[in-house]
mmCIF file of C-alpha atoms in Angstrom:
data_model
loop_
_atom_site.group_PDB
_atom_site.id
_atom_site.type_symbol
_atom_site.label_atom_id
_atom_site.label_comp_id
_atom_site.label_asym_id
_atom_site.label_seq_id
_atom_site.Cartn_x
_atom_site.Cartn_y
_atom_site.Cartn_z
ATOM 1 C CA MET A 1 3.078 -0.139 18.542
ATOM 2 C CA THR A 2 1.967 0.488 14.969
ATOM 3 C CA SER A 3 4.373 1.592 12.281
ATOM 4 C CA SER A 4 4.258 5.289 11.453
ATOM 5 C CA PRO A 5 2.008 6.039 8.459
ATOM 6 C CA GLU A 6 4.244 8.997 7.603
ATOM 7 C CA ALA A 7 7.335 6.804 7.490
ATOM 8 C CA ALA A 8 5.623 3.917 5.703
ATOM 9 C CA ARG A 9 4.190 6.182 3.022
ATOM 10 C CA PHE A 10 7.512 6.766 1.300
ATOM 11 C CA ARG A 11 8.960 3.276 1.213
ATOM 12 C CA ALA A 12 8.078 0.198 -0.791
ATOM 13 C CA PRO A 13 6.027 -1.840 1.719
ATOM 14 C CA PRO A 14 6.288 -5.604 1.985
ATOM 15 C CA ALA A 15 3.637 -8.076 0.922
ATOM 16 C CA PHE A 16 3.676 -11.667 2.120
ATOM 17 C CA VAL A 17 1.920 -14.133 -0.165
ATOM 18 C CA LEU A 18 0.123 -16.542 2.134
ATOM 19 C CA GLU A 19 -0.544 -20.090 0.996
ATOM 20 C CA PRO A 20 -2.668 -22.427 3.135
ATOM 21 C CA GLY A 21 -0.416 -24.427 5.471
ATOM 22 C CA GLN A 22 2.713 -22.424 4.587
ATOM 23 C CA PRO A 23 4.904 -21.555 7.589
ATOM 24 C CA VAL A 24 4.944 -17.866 8.460
ATOM 25 C CA PRO A 25 8.190 -16.351 9.793
ATOM 26 C CA ALA A 26 8.081 -15.910 13.544
ATOM 27 C CA ASP A 27 8.629 -12.153 13.332
ATOM 28 C CA LEU A 28 5.492 -11.777 11.188
ATOM 29 C CA ARG A 29 3.206 -13.785 13.470
ATOM 30 C CA GLY A 30 1.237 -12.352 16.346
ATOM 31 C CA ARG A 31 -0.069 -9.228 14.594
ATOM 32 C CA VAL A 32 -3.462 -7.617 14.874
ATOM 33 C CA LEU A 33 -5.002 -8.278 11.463
ATOM 34 C CA ALA A 34 -7.356 -5.992 9.560
ATOM 35 C CA LEU A 35 -9.355 -8.220 7.203
ATOM 36 C CA GLY A 36 -10.837 -7.333 3.823
ATOM 37 C CA ASN A 37 -10.487 -6.928 0.072
ATOM 38 C CA PHE A 38 -9.475 -3.276 0.558
ATOM 39 C CA ASP A 39 -9.998 -2.320 -3.097
ATOM 40 C CA GLY A 40 -9.642 1.440 -3.242
ATOM 41 C CA VAL A 41 -8.230 1.775 0.292
ATOM 42 C CA HIS A 42 -10.885 4.389 1.033
ATOM 43 C CA ARG A 43 -11.906 6.251 4.198
ATOM 44 C CA GLY A 44 -13.769 3.229 5.526
ATOM 45 C CA HIS A 45 -10.638 1.114 5.168
ATOM 46 C CA ALA A 46 -8.676 3.837 6.947
ATOM 47 C CA GLU A 47 -11.087 3.466 9.857
ATOM 48 C CA LEU A 48 -10.342 -0.272 9.993
ATOM 49 C CA ALA A 49 -6.644 0.578 10.036
ATOM 50 C CA ARG A 50 -7.172 3.061 12.874
ATOM 51 C CA VAL A 51 -9.038 0.506 14.991
ATOM 52 C CA ALA A 52 -6.430 -2.168 14.237
ATOM 53 C CA GLY A 53 -3.630 0.218 15.183
ATOM 54 C CA GLU A 54 -5.246 1.028 18.518
ATOM 55 C CA MET A 55 -5.821 -2.638 19.285
ATOM 56 C CA ALA A 56 -2.233 -3.485 18.313
ATOM 57 C CA ALA A 57 -0.828 -0.751 20.554
ATOM 58 C CA ALA A 58 -2.926 -1.998 23.472
ATOM 59 C CA ARG A 59 -1.646 -5.549 22.948
ATOM 60 C CA GLY A 60 1.985 -4.571 22.443
ATOM 61 C CA THR A 61 2.252 -5.660 18.823
ATOM 62 C CA GLN A 62 1.847 -4.287 15.290
ATOM 63 C CA ALA A 63 -1.050 -4.105 12.873
ATOM 64 C CA ALA A 64 -1.097 -5.799 9.479
ATOM 65 C CA ALA A 65 -3.598 -6.459 6.701
ATOM 66 C CA LEU A 66 -4.988 -9.725 5.404
ATOM 67 C CA THR A 67 -6.338 -9.381 1.882
ATOM 68 C CA PHE A 68 -7.089 -11.375 -1.263
ATOM 69 C CA GLU A 69 -5.761 -11.346 -4.825
ATOM 70 C CA PRO A 70 -7.248 -11.411 -7.337
ATOM 71 C CA HIS A 71 -10.530 -9.856 -6.312
ATOM 72 C CA PRO A 72 -12.936 -12.741 -5.533
ATOM 73 C CA ARG A 73 -15.520 -11.470 -8.004
ATOM 74 C CA THR A 74 -12.967 -11.893 -10.789
ATOM 75 C CA VAL A 75 -12.663 -15.574 -9.853
ATOM 76 C CA PHE A 76 -16.383 -16.265 -9.727
ATOM 77 C CA ARG A 77 -17.467 -13.996 -12.587
ATOM 78 C CA PRO A 78 -14.530 -13.721 -14.979
ATOM 79 C CA GLU A 79 -16.851 -12.575 -17.754
ATOM 80 C CA GLN A 80 -17.670 -9.523 -15.619
ATOM 81 C CA PRO A 81 -14.310 -8.444 -14.158
ATOM 82 C CA VAL A 82 -14.576 -5.921 -11.370
ATOM 83 C CA PHE A 83 -13.298 -2.398 -12.054
ATOM 84 C CA ARG A 84 -10.203 -2.503 -9.843
ATOM 85 C CA LEU A 85 -9.524 0.771 -8.090
ATOM 86 C CA THR A 86 -6.154 -0.276 -6.691
ATOM 87 C CA PRO A 87 -4.206 -3.156 -8.253
ATOM 88 C CA GLU A 88 -2.203 -5.162 -5.730
ATOM 89 C CA PRO A 89 1.051 -3.099 -5.657
ATOM 90 C CA ILE A 90 -0.857 0.155 -5.120
ATOM 91 C CA LYS A 91 -3.191 -1.415 -2.565
ATOM 92 C CA VAL A 92 -0.301 -2.818 -0.538
ATOM 93 C CA ALA A 93 1.506 0.533 -0.630
ATOM 94 C CA LEU A 94 -1.572 2.464 0.498
ATOM 95 C CA LEU A 95 -2.273 -0.002 3.311
ATOM 96 C CA ALA A 96 1.296 0.415 4.530
ATOM 97 C CA GLY A 97 0.722 4.168 4.478
ATOM 98 C CA LEU A 98 -2.123 3.546 6.932
ATOM 99 C CA GLY A 99 0.177 1.571 9.216
ATOM 100 C CA LEU A 100 -0.865 -1.904 7.992
ATOM 101 C CA ALA A 101 2.336 -3.715 7.031
ATOM 102 C CA PRO A 102 2.969 -6.257 5.879
ATOM 103 C CA SER A 103 -0.071 -7.158 3.832
ATOM 104 C CA PHE A 104 -0.663 -10.894 3.995
ATOM 105 C CA VAL A 105 -1.996 -11.652 0.521
ATOM 106 C CA ILE A 106 -4.014 -14.820 0.019
ATOM 107 C CA SER A 107 -3.895 -16.116 -3.564
ATOM 108 C CA PHE A 108 -7.629 -16.406 -4.033
ATOM 109 C CA ASP A 109 -9.029 -19.223 -6.152
ATOM 110 C CA ARG A 110 -11.900 -21.693 -5.937
ATOM 111 C CA ALA A 111 -9.902 -23.959 -3.633
ATOM 112 C CA VAL A 112 -9.403 -21.132 -1.145
ATOM 113 C CA ALA A 113 -13.060 -20.175 -1.530
ATOM 114 C CA GLY A 114 -13.931 -23.735 -0.529
ATOM 115 C CA ILE A 115 -12.162 -23.600 2.838
ATOM 116 C CA PRO A 116 -14.811 -23.912 5.591
ATOM 117 C CA ALA A 117 -15.218 -20.750 7.619
ATOM 118 C CA GLU A 118 -14.273 -22.567 10.809
ATOM 119 C CA ALA A 119 -10.991 -23.757 9.280
ATOM 120 C CA PHE A 120 -10.291 -20.267 7.957
ATOM 121 C CA VAL A 121 -10.438 -18.946 11.517
ATOM 122 C CA ASP A 122 -8.806 -21.839 13.389
ATOM 123 C CA GLU A 123 -6.121 -22.914 10.953
ATOM 124 C CA LEU A 124 -5.259 -19.738 9.036
ATOM 125 C CA LEU A 125 -5.979 -16.735 11.256
ATOM 126 C CA LEU A 126 -5.236 -18.229 14.649
ATOM 127 C CA GLY A 127 -2.920 -21.081 13.690
ATOM 128 C CA GLN A 128 -0.838 -20.041 10.709
ATOM 129 C CA LEU A 129 -0.741 -16.335 11.510
ATOM 130 C CA GLY A 130 -1.111 -16.509 15.282
ATOM 131 C CA ALA A 131 -3.318 -13.423 15.222
ATOM 132 C CA ALA A 132 -3.250 -11.314 18.385
ATOM 133 C CA GLY A 133 -6.477 -9.601 17.387
ATOM 134 C CA LEU A 134 -8.816 -9.218 14.430
ATOM 135 C CA VAL A 135 -10.632 -6.255 12.903
ATOM 136 C CA CYS A 136 -13.228 -6.487 10.140
ATOM 137 C CA GLY A 137 -16.076 -4.519 8.648
ATOM 138 C CA TYR A 138 -19.711 -5.175 9.494
ATOM 139 C CA ASP A 139 -20.232 -6.829 6.081
ATOM 140 C CA PHE A 140 -17.137 -9.054 6.003
ATOM 141 C CA HIS A 141 -17.976 -12.628 4.957
ATOM 142 C CA PHE A 142 -15.583 -15.473 4.314
ATOM 143 C CA GLY A 143 -15.225 -19.219 3.952
ATOM 144 C CA LYS A 144 -17.123 -21.783 1.928
ATOM 145 C CA GLY A 145 -20.462 -20.392 0.815
ATOM 146 C CA ARG A 146 -19.567 -17.133 2.581
ATOM 147 C CA THR A 147 -20.918 -18.660 5.782
ATOM 148 C CA GLY A 148 -18.346 -16.885 7.928
ATOM 149 C CA SER A 149 -19.685 -13.639 9.390
ATOM 150 C CA PRO A 150 -18.423 -11.005 11.832
ATOM 151 C CA GLU A 151 -20.576 -12.572 14.543
ATOM 152 C CA MET A 152 -19.159 -16.035 13.876
ATOM 153 C CA LEU A 153 -15.640 -14.572 13.867
ATOM 154 C CA GLN A 154 -16.224 -12.895 17.229
ATOM 155 C CA ALA A 155 -17.579 -16.083 18.762
ATOM 156 C CA ARG A 156 -14.931 -18.458 17.429
ATOM 157 C CA ALA A 157 -11.880 -16.232 17.947
ATOM 158 C CA GLY A 158 -13.272 -14.992 21.253
ATOM 159 C CA HIS A 159 -13.485 -18.578 22.492
ATOM 160 C CA ALA A 160 -9.701 -18.731 21.918
ATOM 161 C CA GLY A 161 -9.190 -15.466 23.802
ATOM 162 C CA ILE A 162 -8.562 -13.360 20.678
ATOM 163 C CA PRO A 163 -10.448 -10.039 20.539
ATOM 164 C CA VAL A 164 -12.415 -9.151 17.423
ATOM 165 C CA ALA A 165 -13.518 -5.596 16.624
ATOM 166 C CA VAL A 166 -16.313 -5.167 14.075
ATOM 167 C CA VAL A 167 -16.323 -1.714 12.469
ATOM 168 C CA PRO A 168 -19.837 -0.405 11.707
ATOM 169 C CA PRO A 169 -20.772 1.263 8.411
ATOM 170 C CA PHE A 170 -18.513 4.267 7.869
ATOM 171 C CA THR A 171 -19.933 7.544 6.604
ATOM 172 C CA PHE A 172 -18.260 10.730 5.414
ATOM 173 C CA GLN A 173 -20.228 13.963 5.409
ATOM 174 C CA GLY A 174 -23.382 11.946 5.907
ATOM 175 C CA GLU A 175 -22.726 9.560 2.997
ATOM 176 C CA PRO A 176 -21.790 5.881 3.279
ATOM 177 C CA VAL A 177 -18.342 5.043 1.933
ATOM 178 C CA SER A 178 -17.766 1.967 -0.201
ATOM 179 C CA SER A 179 -15.654 0.784 -3.113
ATOM 180 C CA THR A 180 -18.823 0.402 -5.173
ATOM 181 C CA LEU A 181 -19.687 4.083 -4.733
ATOM 182 C CA VAL A 182 -16.147 5.087 -5.697
ATOM 183 C CA ARG A 183 -16.449 3.025 -8.896
ATOM 184 C CA THR A 184 -19.812 4.603 -9.662
ATOM 185 C CA ALA A 185 -18.337 8.084 -9.258
ATOM 186 C CA LEU A 186 -15.429 7.332 -11.585
ATOM 187 C CA GLU A 187 -17.707 5.763 -14.187
ATOM 188 C CA SER A 188 -19.593 9.070 -14.335
ATOM 189 C CA GLY A 189 -16.370 11.112 -14.411
ATOM 190 C CA ASP A 190 -16.999 12.596 -10.973
ATOM 191 C CA VAL A 191 -13.404 12.319 -9.770
ATOM 192 C CA GLY A 192 -14.077 14.955 -7.107
ATOM 193 C CA HIS A 193 -16.701 12.740 -5.473
ATOM 194 C CA ALA A 194 -14.362 9.756 -5.744
ATOM 195 C CA GLU A 195 -11.654 11.786 -4.008
ATOM 196 C CA ALA A 196 -14.020 12.680 -1.175
ATOM 197 C CA LEU A 197 -14.807 9.002 -0.584
ATOM 198 C CA LEU A 198 -11.194 7.889 -0.903
ATOM 199 C CA GLY A 199 -9.642 10.692 1.110
ATOM 200 C CA ARG A 200 -7.170 11.335 -1.720
ATOM 201 C CA PRO A 201 -7.306 11.670 -5.507
ATOM 202 C CA TRP A 202 -7.766 8.425 -7.422
ATOM 203 C CA PHE A 203 -4.673 7.555 -9.400
ATOM 204 C CA VAL A 204 -3.415 4.970 -11.848
ATOM 205 C CA ARG A 205 0.077 3.621 -12.403
ATOM 206 C CA GLY A 206 1.587 2.468 -15.667
ATOM 207 C CA GLN A 207 4.499 2.528 -18.038
ATOM 208 C CA VAL A 208 4.759 5.288 -20.627
ATOM 209 C CA ALA A 209 4.603 3.748 -24.097
ATOM 210 C CA HIS A 210 5.320 5.054 -27.571
ATOM 211 C CA GLY A 211 2.285 6.403 -29.362
ATOM 212 C CA ASP A 212 1.548 7.699 -32.841
ATOM 213 C CA LYS A 213 3.196 11.105 -32.080
ATOM 214 C CA ARG A 214 0.080 13.035 -33.175
ATOM 215 C CA GLY A 215 0.167 15.100 -29.988
ATOM 216 C CA ARG A 216 3.669 16.296 -30.778
ATOM 217 C CA ASP A 217 2.527 17.465 -34.213
ATOM 218 C CA LEU A 218 -0.345 19.368 -32.571
ATOM 219 C CA GLY A 219 1.947 21.080 -30.060
ATOM 220 C CA TYR A 220 0.848 18.813 -27.221
ATOM 221 C CA PRO A 221 3.317 15.921 -26.814
ATOM 222 C CA THR A 222 1.718 13.342 -24.542
ATOM 223 C CA ALA A 223 2.800 10.487 -22.325
ATOM 224 C CA ASN A 224 0.711 7.506 -23.397
ATOM 225 C CA MET A 225 -0.445 4.720 -21.079
ATOM 226 C CA HIS A 226 -2.667 1.700 -21.549
ATOM 227 C CA LEU A 227 -4.868 1.189 -18.502
ATOM 228 C CA ALA A 228 -6.272 -2.128 -17.339
ATOM 229 C CA ARG A 229 -9.045 -3.541 -19.497
ATOM 230 C CA ASP A 230 -11.415 -3.456 -16.523
ATOM 231 C CA CYS A 231 -11.004 0.335 -16.151
ATOM 232 C CA ARG A 232 -14.382 2.002 -16.565
ATOM 233 C CA LEU A 233 -13.372 5.598 -15.962
ATOM 234 C CA ARG A 234 -15.588 7.882 -18.051
ATOM 235 C CA PHE A 235 -14.036 8.875 -21.364
ATOM 236 C CA GLY A 236 -13.102 12.524 -21.349
ATOM 237 C CA ILE A 237 -10.603 15.245 -20.519
ATOM 238 C CA TYR A 238 -9.230 15.700 -16.999
ATOM 239 C CA ALA A 239 -7.021 18.032 -14.996
ATOM 240 C CA VAL A 240 -4.369 15.696 -13.595
ATOM 241 C CA ARG A 241 -1.059 15.454 -11.804
ATOM 242 C CA MET A 242 1.650 13.043 -12.917
ATOM 243 C CA LYS A 243 4.291 11.644 -10.572
ATOM 244 C CA ILE A 244 7.636 11.431 -12.360
ATOM 245 C CA ASP A 245 10.694 10.190 -10.468
ATOM 246 C CA GLY A 246 9.021 10.990 -7.166
ATOM 247 C CA ALA A 247 7.842 14.523 -8.042
ATOM 248 C CA TRP A 248 4.325 15.598 -9.002
ATOM 249 C CA HIS A 249 3.743 17.716 -12.118
ATOM 250 C CA ASP A 250 0.526 19.408 -13.274
ATOM 251 C CA GLY A 251 -1.040 18.431 -16.570
ATOM 252 C CA VAL A 252 -4.112 17.696 -18.627
ATOM 253 C CA ALA A 253 -5.101 14.239 -19.848
ATOM 254 C CA SER A 254 -7.443 12.580 -22.288
ATOM 255 C CA PHE A 255 -8.817 9.119 -21.615
ATOM 256 C CA GLY A 256 -10.760 7.509 -24.409
ATOM 257 C CA SER A 257 -10.809 6.141 -27.916
ATOM 258 C CA ARG A 258 -9.680 9.291 -29.818
ATOM 259 C CA PRO A 259 -12.758 9.614 -32.119
ATOM 260 C CA THR A 260 -11.151 12.436 -34.099
ATOM 261 C CA PHE A 261 -8.444 10.046 -35.296
ATOM 262 C CA ASP A 262 -8.929 6.299 -35.009
ATOM 263 C CA ASP A 263 -11.666 5.527 -32.446
ATOM 264 C CA GLY A 264 -9.331 2.816 -31.188
ATOM 265 C CA ALA A 265 -8.685 0.984 -27.943
ATOM 266 C CA PRO A 266 -8.935 3.216 -24.841
ATOM 267 C CA LYS A 267 -5.730 5.010 -23.957
ATOM 268 C CA LEU A 268 -4.657 7.606 -21.406
ATOM 269 C CA GLU A 269 -2.719 10.482 -22.998
ATOM 270 C CA THR A 270 -1.231 13.053 -20.613
ATOM 271 C CA PHE A 271 0.304 16.401 -21.503
ATOM 272 C CA VAL A 272 2.571 17.503 -18.651
ATOM 273 C CA PHE A 273 2.814 21.276 -18.316
ATOM 274 C CA ASP A 274 6.235 22.935 -18.459
ATOM 275 C CA PHE A 275 8.130 19.639 -18.623
ATOM 276 C CA SER A 276 10.812 18.449 -20.975
ATOM 277 C CA GLY A 277 12.391 15.042 -20.785
ATOM 278 C CA ASP A 278 12.148 11.523 -22.074
ATOM 279 C CA LEU A 279 9.380 9.600 -20.317
ATOM 280 C CA TYR A 280 9.340 6.517 -22.542
ATOM 281 C CA GLY A 281 9.598 3.361 -20.469
ATOM 282 C CA LYS A 282 9.168 5.159 -17.147
ATOM 283 C CA THR A 283 6.580 3.996 -14.645
ATOM 284 C CA VAL A 284 4.481 6.972 -13.570
ATOM 285 C CA ASP A 285 1.382 7.712 -11.521
ATOM 286 C CA VAL A 286 -1.446 9.878 -12.854
ATOM 287 C CA ALA A 287 -3.824 11.372 -10.274
ATOM 288 C CA PHE A 288 -7.193 12.669 -11.484
ATOM 289 C CA VAL A 289 -8.118 16.042 -9.996
ATOM 290 C CA ALA A 290 -11.092 17.322 -12.033
ATOM 291 C CA PHE A 291 -13.277 16.335 -14.990
ATOM 292 C CA LEU A 292 -13.268 19.000 -17.704
ATOM 293 C CA ARG A 293 -15.482 17.634 -20.453
ATOM 294 C CA GLY A 294 -16.523 14.516 -22.295
ATOM 295 C CA GLU A 295 -14.679 13.094 -25.272
ATOM 296 C CA ALA A 296 -15.664 14.716 -28.576
ATOM 297 C CA LYS A 297 -14.977 14.355 -32.287
ATOM 298 C CA PHE A 298 -13.620 17.357 -34.194
ATOM 299 C CA ASP A 299 -13.917 17.741 -37.958
ATOM 300 C CA MET A 300 -11.089 20.278 -38.196
ATOM 301 C CA LEU A 301 -7.675 20.096 -36.504
ATOM 302 C CA ASP A 302 -7.751 23.845 -35.859
ATOM 303 C CA ALA A 303 -10.903 23.377 -33.797
ATOM 304 C CA LEU A 304 -9.268 20.523 -31.872
ATOM 305 C CA ILE A 305 -6.165 22.596 -31.120
ATOM 306 C CA ALA A 306 -8.300 25.532 -29.964
ATOM 307 C CA GLN A 307 -10.182 23.210 -27.627
ATOM 308 C CA MET A 308 -6.920 21.734 -26.320
ATOM 309 C CA ASP A 309 -5.695 25.261 -25.605
ATOM 310 C CA ALA A 310 -8.886 25.963 -23.668
ATOM 311 C CA ASP A 311 -8.665 22.644 -21.795
ATOM 312 C CA SER A 312 -5.064 23.334 -20.805
ATOM 313 C CA ALA A 313 -5.876 26.827 -19.571
ATOM 314 C CA ARG A 314 -8.808 25.543 -17.537
ATOM 315 C CA ALA A 315 -6.731 22.694 -16.087
ATOM 316 C CA ARG A 316 -3.962 25.102 -15.082
ATOM 317 C CA GLY A 317 -6.477 27.268 -13.268
ATOM 318 C CA ILE A 318 -8.038 24.361 -11.401
ATOM 319 C CA LEU A 319 -4.698 22.879 -10.399
ATOM 320 C CA ALA A 320 -3.339 26.238 -9.252
ATOM 321 C CA ALA A 321 -6.266 26.420 -6.826
ATOM 322 C CA THR A 322 -5.958 22.787 -5.690
ATOM 323 C CA PRO A 323 -3.507 21.756 -2.962
ATOM 324 C CA ALA A 324 -0.661 19.604 -4.218
ATOM 325 C CA PHE A 325 -1.161 15.842 -3.897
ATOM 326 C CA LEU A 326 1.767 14.333 -2.003
ATOM 327 C CA PRO A 327 1.173 10.661 -1.210
#
């Protein structure tokens, strides 16, 4: 039977880096595999996990994920890196929370991309992993030249007696769900729409770094984080929650280039309400709950402080009316 999502959610889930031809431990073989990139781990991916879990229970085994790192588009178009919604550690953790553990992670490069689709099925899925069943989305393509399709997968694995479930397009409240649409929502600052597609608030993880201490001088000491260079979240002010040592705290955050001061490299600066403690060096999560306003330049510090007061008050109100996020 599948692992409990509730139990998996609170532990560090395993990831198994899969190299072509590498032996796989016997206790990890024979799983029902959900296949995909899974960037974002959104509602559509949760549907794949549900189908995989049901198939695994029917076949007396467990469900797992097979995914790729880095994102294939990063390999083929490095000059246009994809805006990653969930870097590998977060993706693996979220998949485990859906009952898909371990995540078999294929180190994706041009050599892997050149594996013929037939060999991908016969040698990797059925041979190396001994898959007991396969689940993929309607648009899953794989193998050299992306010639592998769901139909080909069904025919080839089916010939070996392995069932393949193809999940049709998934919609939520009448809208299709995809990683691309989540990215588009975040790029416009619509974190509420992103949350609806994901089924949870979008969050980032990073280490708190020393900053220039300007926030402290203004009465708003902030925890500063540098996000990935591919992050295309809209610059602006957000109501957020920060996870510190396992507990979530309300706050307000600015993501942008700080035009009032230096117009520098993008940085996330979070003021945590009613919190005192040293966060430097800690790894924290920041979940985005609501967009408050775009980034702006202020000519006078008094005007900036007044706006920060207003932003904080508005964020407190929104968060007080928003159920706590407990992943």
